[in-house]
Coordinates of C-alpha atoms and ligand atoms in Angstrom, one line a residue:
M1 CA 20.3 8.1 -2.2
N2 CA 21.6 4.4 -2.2
S3 CA 21.2 2.7 -5.4
E4 CA 17.9 1.9 -7.1
L5 CA 14.6 1.0 -5.7
F6 CA 12.6 -1.8 -7.2
V7 CA 8.9 -2.3 -6.3
Y8 CA 6.5 -5.3 -7.2
N9 CA 3.8 -4.0 -9.3
T10 CA 0.7 -6.0 -9.0
L11 CA -0.6 -4.9 -12.4
T12 CA 2.5 -6.2 -14.4
Q13 CA 3.2 -8.8 -11.8
K14 CA 6.8 -7.8 -12.0
K15 CA 9.4 -6.1 -10.0
E16 CA 10.0 -2.8 -11.6
K17 CA 12.6 0.0 -11.1
F18 CA 10.8 2.8 -9.2
Q19 CA 10.8 6.0 -11.2
A20 CA 8.8 8.7 -9.7
L21 CA 6.7 10.7 -12.1
N22 CA 7.9 14.2 -10.7
A23 CA 10.9 13.3 -8.6
P24 CA 11.6 14.2 -5.9
F25 CA 7.8 14.2 -5.3
V26 CA 6.0 11.1 -4.9
G27 CA 2.2 10.6 -4.7
M28 CA 1.0 7.7 -2.9
Y29 CA -2.8 6.7 -2.2
V30 CA -3.8 3.9 0.2
C31 CA -7.2 2.8 0.7
G32 CA -8.1 3.6 4.5
P33 CA -10.7 2.1 6.7
T34 CA -14.5 2.1 6.6
V35 CA -15.1 3.5 10.1
Y36 CA -18.0 1.5 11.5
G37 CA -16.2 -0.6 14.2
E38 CA -13.1 -1.0 16.2
A39 CA -9.7 -1.5 14.3
H40 CA -8.6 -5.0 14.1
L41 CA -5.6 -7.0 13.2
G42 CA -6.7 -6.8 9.4
H43 CA -6.4 -3.1 9.8
A44 CA -2.8 -3.3 11.2
R45 CA -1.1 -5.0 8.3
P46 CA -1.9 -2.5 5.5
A47 CA -1.2 0.5 7.9
I48 CA 2.1 -0.9 8.9
S49 CA 3.1 -2.1 5.4
F50 CA 2.5 1.3 4.0
D51 CA 4.0 3.2 6.8
L52 CA 7.3 1.2 6.0
I53 CA 7.0 2.1 2.3
F54 CA 6.2 5.9 3.4
R55 CA 9.2 6.0 5.8
Y56 CA 11.6 4.4 3.3
L57 CA 10.7 6.7 0.5
Q58 CA 11.2 9.7 2.8
H59 CA 14.4 8.3 3.9
L60 CA 15.5 8.2 0.4
N61 CA 14.7 11.9 0.3
Y62 CA 11.4 11.8 -1.7
K63 CA 9.0 14.3 -0.8
V64 CA 5.9 12.0 -0.3
R65 CA 2.3 13.1 -0.4
Y66 CA 0.5 10.2 1.2
V67 CA -3.2 10.3 1.0
R68 CA -5.2 7.7 2.9
N69 CA -9.1 8.1 3.0
I70 CA -11.6 7.6 5.6
T71 CA -14.7 5.7 4.2
D72 CA -17.7 7.1 5.9
V73 CA -20.4 6.7 3.3
G74 CA -21.4 4.5 0.5
H75 CA -19.7 1.1 1.7
L76 CA -22.6 -1.1 1.6
E77 CA -22.9 -4.6 3.2
N78 CA -20.9 -7.4 1.6
D79 CA -19.1 -4.8 -0.6
A80 CA -22.1 -4.9 -3.0
D81 CA -24.3 -2.5 -4.6
E82 CA -27.3 -3.4 -2.5
G83 CA -27.8 -3.6 1.2
E84 CA -27.5 -1.2 4.0
D85 CA -24.6 1.3 4.5
K86 CA -22.3 -0.3 7.0
I87 CA -22.1 3.1 9.0
A88 CA -25.7 3.9 8.9
K89 CA -26.6 0.3 9.9
K90 CA -24.5 0.7 13.1
A91 CA -25.7 4.1 13.7
K92 CA -29.3 2.9 13.7
L93 CA -28.5 0.0 16.1
E94 CA -26.8 2.5 18.6
N95 CA -29.4 5.2 18.1
L96 CA -26.6 7.7 16.8
E97 CA -26.0 10.0 14.0
P98 CA -24.0 8.2 11.2
M99 CA -21.4 10.9 11.6
E100 CA -21.0 10.3 15.3
I101 CA -20.2 6.6 14.5
A102 CA -17.8 7.7 11.8
Q103 CA -16.1 10.2 14.2
H104 CA -15.9 7.8 17.1
Y105 CA -14.3 5.1 15.1
T106 CA -12.0 7.4 13.2
D107 CA -10.6 8.5 16.7
S108 CA -10.3 5.1 17.9
Y109 CA -8.5 4.0 14.6
H110 CA -6.1 7.0 15.1
H111 CA -5.6 6.0 18.6
N112 CA -4.6 2.4 17.6
M113 CA -2.4 3.6 14.8
D114 CA -0.5 6.1 16.9
A115 CA 0.1 3.1 19.4
L116 CA 1.6 1.2 16.5
N117 CA 3.8 4.3 15.7
I118 CA 2.2 4.6 12.3
K119 CA 3.0 8.0 10.9
R120 CA -0.2 10.0 10.0
P121 CA -0.6 10.5 6.3
S122 CA -0.2 13.9 4.7
I123 CA -4.0 14.1 3.9
E124 CA -6.7 12.0 5.3
P125 CA -9.9 13.0 3.2
R126 CA -13.3 11.8 4.0
A127 CA -15.7 10.4 1.4
S128 CA -18.6 12.4 2.7
G129 CA -16.5 15.6 2.4
H130 CA -16.0 15.0 -1.3
I131 CA -19.4 14.5 -2.7
I132 CA -19.1 17.3 -5.2
E133 CA -15.8 15.9 -6.6
Q134 CA -17.5 12.5 -7.0
I135 CA -20.5 14.0 -8.8
I136 CA -18.3 15.8 -11.2
M137 CA -16.4 12.7 -11.9
I138 CA -19.7 10.8 -12.5
E139 CA -20.6 13.5 -15.0
K140 CA -17.3 13.0 -16.9
I141 CA -17.9 9.2 -17.1
L142 CA -21.3 9.8 -18.4
Q143 CA -20.2 12.3 -21.0
N144 CA -17.4 9.9 -22.1
G145 CA -20.1 7.3 -22.6
F146 CA -19.1 4.8 -20.1
A147 CA -22.0 5.0 -17.6
Y148 CA -25.9 5.2 -17.9
E149 CA -28.6 6.5 -15.8
S150 CA -31.1 4.1 -14.6
N151 CA -34.1 5.2 -12.2
G152 CA -32.1 7.8 -10.6
S153 CA -29.0 5.7 -10.1
V154 CA -25.9 5.9 -12.3
Y155 CA -24.2 2.6 -13.2
F156 CA -20.7 1.9 -14.9
D157 CA -21.1 0.3 -18.2
I158 CA -18.8 -2.6 -18.2
E159 CA -19.6 -3.9 -21.6
K160 CA -18.9 -0.6 -23.3
Y161 CA -15.5 -0.2 -21.4
R162 CA -14.6 -3.7 -22.3
K163 CA -14.7 -2.9 -26.0
T164 CA -11.6 -0.8 -25.7
E165 CA -10.1 -1.7 -22.2
N166 CA -9.1 -4.6 -20.3
Y167 CA -11.6 -4.7 -17.5
G168 CA -10.0 -7.4 -15.1
K169 CA -6.4 -6.6 -15.8
L170 CA -5.4 -6.1 -12.1
S171 CA -7.2 -8.8 -10.5
G172 CA -7.0 -11.4 -13.2
R173 CA -10.8 -11.8 -13.4
I174 CA -12.5 -12.5 -16.5
L175 CA -15.9 -11.5 -17.2
D176 CA -17.6 -14.9 -17.8
D177 CA -16.3 -15.6 -14.4
L178 CA -17.9 -12.6 -13.0
Q179 CA -21.2 -13.3 -14.6
T180 CA -21.7 -16.7 -13.0
N181 CA -20.5 -15.4 -9.7
T182 CA -22.7 -12.4 -9.5
R183 CA -25.8 -13.2 -7.5
D184 CA -29.2 -12.1 -8.5
L185 CA -29.8 -9.2 -6.0
D186 CA -32.5 -6.7 -5.5
G187 CA -32.4 -3.7 -7.7
Q188 CA -30.4 -5.5 -10.3
G189 CA -33.2 -4.8 -12.7
E190 CA -31.9 -1.3 -13.0
K191 CA -28.6 -2.5 -14.2
R192 CA -28.1 -3.5 -17.9
K193 CA -25.7 -6.3 -16.8
P194 CA -25.3 -7.8 -13.5
F195 CA -21.6 -6.8 -13.4
D196 CA -22.1 -3.3 -13.8
F197 CA -21.4 -1.4 -10.5
A198 CA -23.0 1.7 -9.0
L199 CA -21.5 5.2 -9.3
W200 CA -24.4 6.8 -7.8
K201 CA -27.4 5.2 -5.9
K202 CA -30.7 6.7 -5.5
A203 CA -31.5 6.7 -1.7
S204 CA -34.6 5.0 -0.3
P205 CA -36.8 7.1 1.8
E206 CA -35.4 5.8 5.0
H207 CA -31.7 6.1 4.0
I208 CA -30.1 8.8 6.1
M209 CA -26.8 9.8 4.5
K210 CA -27.9 11.3 1.2
W211 CA -27.1 14.4 -1.0
P212 CA -28.6 15.9 -4.1
S213 CA -27.3 15.2 -7.3
P214 CA -28.5 15.8 -11.1
W215 CA -30.0 12.2 -11.0
S216 CA -31.5 11.8 -7.5
V217 CA -31.0 12.4 -3.9
G218 CA -28.7 9.7 -3.1
F219 CA -25.0 8.7 -2.3
P220 CA -21.9 7.8 -4.2
G221 CA -20.9 4.2 -4.9
W222 CA -18.1 2.9 -2.7
H223 CA -15.4 2.6 -5.3
L224 CA -15.7 6.1 -6.6
E225 CA -14.5 7.9 -3.6
C226 CA -10.9 6.8 -4.1
S227 CA -10.8 7.6 -7.7
A228 CA -12.0 11.1 -7.0
M229 CA -10.1 11.9 -4.0
G230 CA -6.8 10.4 -5.7
N231 CA -7.5 12.7 -8.7
K232 CA -8.1 15.7 -6.5
Y233 CA -5.0 15.6 -4.3
L234 CA -2.4 13.7 -6.3
G235 CA -3.6 14.5 -10.0
E236 CA -4.9 12.5 -12.8
V237 CA -1.7 10.3 -12.8
F238 CA 0.3 9.4 -9.6
D239 CA 2.9 7.0 -8.4
I240 CA 1.6 4.5 -6.1
H241 CA -1.7 3.1 -5.1
G242 CA -1.8 0.6 -2.3
G243 CA -4.1 -1.5 -0.3
G244 CA -4.8 -5.0 0.9
M245 CA -5.0 -7.9 -1.6
D246 CA -8.8 -8.2 -0.5
L247 CA -9.3 -4.8 -2.4
L248 CA -8.0 -6.2 -5.8
F249 CA -11.4 -7.1 -6.9
P250 CA -13.8 -5.3 -7.2
H251 CA -12.6 -2.1 -5.5
H252 CA -9.3 -1.5 -7.2
E253 CA -10.4 -3.0 -10.6
C254 CA -13.4 -0.5 -10.6
E255 CA -11.0 2.4 -9.6
I256 CA -8.9 1.7 -12.7
A257 CA -12.0 1.7 -14.8
Q258 CA -13.5 4.9 -13.4
S259 CA -10.2 6.8 -13.8
K260 CA -9.6 5.6 -17.3
A261 CA -13.3 6.4 -18.2
A262 CA -13.2 9.8 -16.8
N263 CA -9.7 11.0 -17.7
G264 CA -8.8 8.8 -20.6
I265 CA -5.6 7.9 -18.9
D266 CA -4.4 5.3 -16.3
A267 CA -4.2 6.9 -13.0
V268 CA -1.8 4.7 -11.2
R269 CA 1.7 3.7 -12.2
Y270 CA 2.6 1.3 -9.5
W271 CA -0.1 -0.9 -7.7
L272 CA 1.0 -2.3 -4.5
H273 CA -0.8 -4.9 -2.3
N274 CA -0.2 -6.3 1.0
N275 CA -1.1 -9.9 1.8
M276 CA -3.7 -10.9 4.4
I277 CA -3.3 -12.2 8.1
T278 CA -4.7 -15.6 9.0
I279 CA -5.3 -16.6 12.6
N280 CA -4.2 -20.0 13.5
G281 CA -4.3 -20.8 9.9
Q282 CA -7.9 -19.7 9.4
K283 CA -9.2 -16.6 7.6
M284 CA -10.3 -13.9 10.1
G285 CA -14.1 -13.5 10.5
K286 CA -16.8 -12.4 13.0
S287 CA -18.7 -15.6 12.4
L288 CA -15.5 -17.7 13.1
G289 CA -15.1 -16.2 16.5
N290 CA -11.5 -15.4 15.7
F291 CA -12.1 -11.6 15.1
I292 CA -9.6 -9.9 17.2
T293 CA -9.5 -6.0 17.7
L294 CA -6.2 -4.3 18.3
N295 CA -7.5 -3.2 21.7
E296 CA -8.1 -6.6 22.7
I297 CA -4.6 -7.7 21.5
F298 CA -3.1 -4.7 23.6
S299 CA -4.9 -5.6 26.7
G300 CA -4.9 -9.4 26.2
H301 CA -8.7 -9.8 26.6
H302 CA -9.8 -12.4 24.1
K303 CA -10.3 -16.0 24.5
L304 CA -7.7 -16.8 21.7
L305 CA -5.1 -14.7 23.5
E306 CA -2.8 -16.1 26.2
Q307 CA -1.5 -12.8 27.2
A308 CA -1.4 -9.0 26.2
F309 CA 1.0 -8.2 23.4
S310 CA 2.2 -4.6 23.1
P311 CA 1.8 -2.5 19.9
M312 CA 5.6 -2.7 19.2
T313 CA 5.4 -6.6 19.4
I314 CA 2.6 -6.4 16.8
R315 CA 4.6 -4.1 14.6
F316 CA 7.6 -6.2 14.8
F317 CA 5.6 -9.5 14.2
I318 CA 4.2 -8.0 11.0
L319 CA 7.4 -6.7 9.7
Q320 CA 9.0 -10.0 10.3
S321 CA 7.2 -11.1 7.1
H322 CA 7.5 -9.6 3.7
Y323 CA 4.4 -7.4 3.0
R324 CA 3.4 -9.6 0.2
S325 CA 3.7 -12.9 2.1
T326 CA 1.0 -14.5 4.0
L327 CA 1.2 -14.1 7.8
D328 CA -0.1 -16.4 10.4
F329 CA -1.1 -15.1 13.6
S330 CA -0.7 -17.2 16.8
N331 CA 0.3 -17.0 20.5
D332 CA 3.6 -18.7 19.9
A333 CA 4.4 -16.6 16.9
L334 CA 3.8 -13.4 18.9
K335 CA 5.8 -14.6 22.0
A336 CA 8.7 -15.4 19.7
A337 CA 8.3 -11.8 18.1
E338 CA 8.2 -10.3 21.6
K339 CA 11.3 -12.1 22.6
G340 CA 13.2 -11.3 19.6
L341 CA 12.3 -7.5 19.7
K342 CA 13.4 -7.5 23.4
R343 CA 16.7 -9.1 22.4
L344 CA 17.4 -6.4 19.8
L345 CA 16.5 -3.5 22.0
D346 CA 18.4 -4.9 25.1
T347 CA 21.6 -5.3 22.7
Y348 CA 21.1 -1.8 21.3
E349 CA 21.3 -0.5 24.9
K350 CA 24.7 -2.1 25.2
I351 CA 26.4 -0.6 22.4
N352 CA 28.1 2.0 24.6
R353 CA 29.8 -0.8 26.5
I354 CA 32.0 -1.8 23.4
K355 CA 35.6 -0.6 24.0
P356 CA 36.8 0.7 20.7
Q357 CA 39.9 -1.0 19.3
N358 CA 42.5 0.1 16.8
T359 CA 41.1 -2.3 14.2
S360 CA 38.1 -4.1 13.6
T361 CA 37.9 -7.9 13.2
T362 CA 34.7 -7.9 11.3
N363 CA 33.1 -5.7 8.5
V364 CA 29.9 -4.0 9.7
N365 CA 29.6 -2.0 6.5
I366 CA 28.4 -5.1 4.7
L367 CA 25.5 -5.2 7.1
K368 CA 24.4 -1.7 6.3
D369 CA 24.7 -2.4 2.6
K370 CA 22.7 -5.6 3.0
C371 CA 20.1 -3.6 4.8
Y372 CA 19.7 -1.1 2.0
G373 CA 19.8 -3.9 -0.5
A374 CA 16.8 -5.5 1.2
M375 CA 14.8 -2.3 1.4
N376 CA 15.6 -1.6 -2.3
D377 CA 14.3 -5.1 -3.1
D378 CA 10.6 -4.3 -2.6
F379 CA 10.8 -3.3 0.9
N380 CA 12.1 -6.6 2.3
S381 CA 11.8 -6.0 6.0
P382 CA 12.5 -9.6 7.2
I383 CA 15.9 -9.5 5.6
V384 CA 16.5 -6.0 7.3
I385 CA 15.5 -7.8 10.6
A386 CA 17.8 -10.8 10.0
N387 CA 20.7 -8.2 9.5
L388 CA 19.9 -6.4 12.7
F389 CA 20.2 -9.7 14.6
E390 CA 23.5 -10.3 12.9
A391 CA 24.6 -6.8 14.1
A392 CA 23.3 -7.7 17.6
K393 CA 25.5 -10.8 17.5
I394 CA 28.5 -8.8 16.6
I395 CA 27.7 -6.4 19.6
N396 CA 27.5 -9.2 22.1
Q397 CA 30.8 -10.8 20.7
C398 CA 32.6 -7.4 21.1
I399 CA 31.4 -7.2 24.7
D400 CA 32.5 -10.6 25.3
N401 CA 36.0 -9.8 23.5
K402 CA 35.5 -12.3 20.8
E403 CA 35.3 -9.7 18.0
A404 CA 36.7 -6.1 17.9
L405 CA 35.4 -2.8 16.4
S406 CA 37.0 0.4 15.8
H407 CA 35.4 3.6 17.0
E408 CA 34.2 4.3 13.5
D409 CA 32.7 0.8 13.1
I410 CA 30.9 1.2 16.4
E411 CA 29.3 4.3 15.1
T412 CA 28.4 2.3 11.9
I413 CA 26.5 -0.3 13.9
K414 CA 24.8 2.3 16.0
D415 CA 23.8 3.9 12.7
I416 CA 22.4 0.5 11.4
F417 CA 20.1 0.5 14.4
D418 CA 19.1 4.2 14.3
I419 CA 18.4 4.1 10.6
F420 CA 16.8 0.7 10.0
M421 CA 15.4 -0.3 13.3
F422 CA 14.0 3.0 14.6
Q423 CA 13.7 5.2 11.6
I424 CA 12.6 2.9 8.8
L425 CA 11.1 -0.2 10.6
G426 CA 9.6 2.6 13.1
L427 CA 10.2 0.4 16.1
L428 CA 10.2 2.5 19.3
P429 CA 13.4 2.4 21.5
D430 CA 11.6 2.8 24.6
N431 CA 10.3 -0.6 25.2
Q432 CA 6.5 -0.3 25.5
N433 CA 6.3 -4.0 26.4
H434 CA 7.5 -2.9 29.8
N435 CA 4.8 -0.3 30.0
Q436 CA 2.0 -2.6 29.0
N437 CA 3.2 -5.6 31.2
S438 CA 3.6 -3.4 34.2
A439 CA 0.1 -1.7 33.7
D440 CA -1.3 -5.2 33.5
E441 CA 0.6 -6.2 36.6
F442 CA -0.4 -3.1 38.6
I443 CA -4.0 -3.6 37.8
Q444 CA -3.8 -7.3 38.8
I445 CA -2.5 -6.3 42.2
I446 CA -5.2 -3.9 42.7
L447 CA -7.7 -6.3 41.7
E448 CA -6.3 -8.7 44.3
L449 CA -6.6 -6.2 47.0
R450 CA -10.3 -5.6 45.9
K451 CA -11.0 -9.4 46.0
E452 CA -9.6 -9.7 49.4
A453 CA -11.7 -6.7 50.6
K454 CA -14.8 -8.5 49.3
L455 CA -13.9 -11.6 51.0
R456 CA -13.7 -9.9 54.3
K457 CA -17.1 -8.2 53.4
D458 CA -15.4 -4.6 53.2
F459 CA -17.8 -3.6 50.2
E460 CA -16.9 0.1 51.0
T461 CA -13.3 -0.5 49.9
S462 CA -14.2 -2.8 47.1
D463 CA -16.6 -0.2 45.7
K464 CA -14.1 2.6 46.1
I465 CA -11.6 0.6 44.2
R466 CA -14.1 0.1 41.3
E467 CA -15.0 3.9 41.3
R468 CA -11.2 5.0 41.4
L469 CA -10.4 2.6 38.6
A470 CA -13.5 3.7 36.5
A471 CA -12.3 7.5 37.1
A472 CA -8.9 6.2 35.7
K473 CA -10.7 4.9 32.6
I474 CA -10.2 1.3 33.7
G475 CA -13.5 -0.6 33.5
I476 CA -13.8 -3.9 35.5
K477 CA -16.3 -6.8 35.2
D478 CA -16.7 -9.6 37.7
T479 CA -17.3 -12.8 36.0
K480 CA -17.4 -16.6 37.2
E481 CA -13.8 -16.9 36.2
G482 CA -12.6 -13.8 38.1
T483 CA -12.5 -10.1 37.4
E484 CA -11.8 -8.7 33.9
W485 CA -10.6 -5.3 33.1
E486 CA -10.3 -2.9 30.0
F487 CA -9.5 0.4 29.2
I488 CA -12.6 2.5 28.5
N489 CA -13.3 5.6 26.5
Ligands
LIG501 ZN1 -10.2 2.6 -2.0

């Protein structure tokens, strides 16, 4: 193990020396996706950030139990206590079972995450599979007097909790602030205070996803699943809890309150949060027309995209910023990332061309130390990447006979790439850029042949091309601007 690891704890707003509760074991919980739509750019950043952290902890020989949940019930619209369940709403629209929607988008999420070379978590529990655990947790919170039943629903009693605890300590929100910002919504009459949040909601008759409980046939509140599943798989206290900064409030603030109210102890030792992605300087949102799914990025089919970008380009682009920094997404920034990654991968291929010399003219061990130093300083991937570029420069200078390396130092520089570029940053050595670009090129050639066939009124050939492409899971659509294509499921 190389020196000490420091992590930035959102709760204390300080970098703290990481000390695992039961070393070498580390428990890490990260909030996963609500599976009611295609994974988009916003999903890529937390997944890649915590994959980096997972990989580095493993590299340091920690035995990490990484739990990332799948939210398939209880996440209501606008993250509020009222409104329709996001998954049930989509299911109704598409005339499917809610679990079909959840399964479909879970599979699609996995497919995208695999493409980004994100390691699967150790456990990926579903909220709908842990209703009993959630009911038991509500019972504990009720017994401890921090919740109340109202008309078949159960709400967390913030005012009671505040008497002994600091609600808002993670997000920095204060209650007066909350009170004025909480809109008067339907069903609020059940709550004693507008800022109380639901632990259990009684289901209306038309609600599809519901379970029996001591209070009503209903469903758990969105925040509860993470507390209950974290508790079940990692224990009452565990090391790391992560997620996007957008989850600080109310989600993580409520998680802290629930665990403390149920078990009388703070569940999480280090809270880690990744910053958000903006697109051309704007927040991403469906209404803004800048909502880009990962499939659209990989295929280049979105009006904001000038070309397709491979999963490895996206991964590299995201790791070029520190996980707590803001990150703006633009065609130019992505093209620069694509070029930078290609330069590193091409240079790595050339290491074997360096002729070993008796003595080195430069110290490559310093680079390795700097990479460890950067990772130990709250997982600073951009500094690691800067040092990889430094290593690439040395490789090129050696090939041009401007610098010299001993056999041993050539091995060290190879090591720097193997450990940091491939193992820890998780970038793949086989350049998927080529695959993606060549797939795009092949399909363009085929579409041109089809266009020529149509022009000479050979519809038999043009239809055959469409059918064969469809059989190969490539859908095409003729538009005024030309023919578009996409991979279909
Ligand atoms: Zn969560």
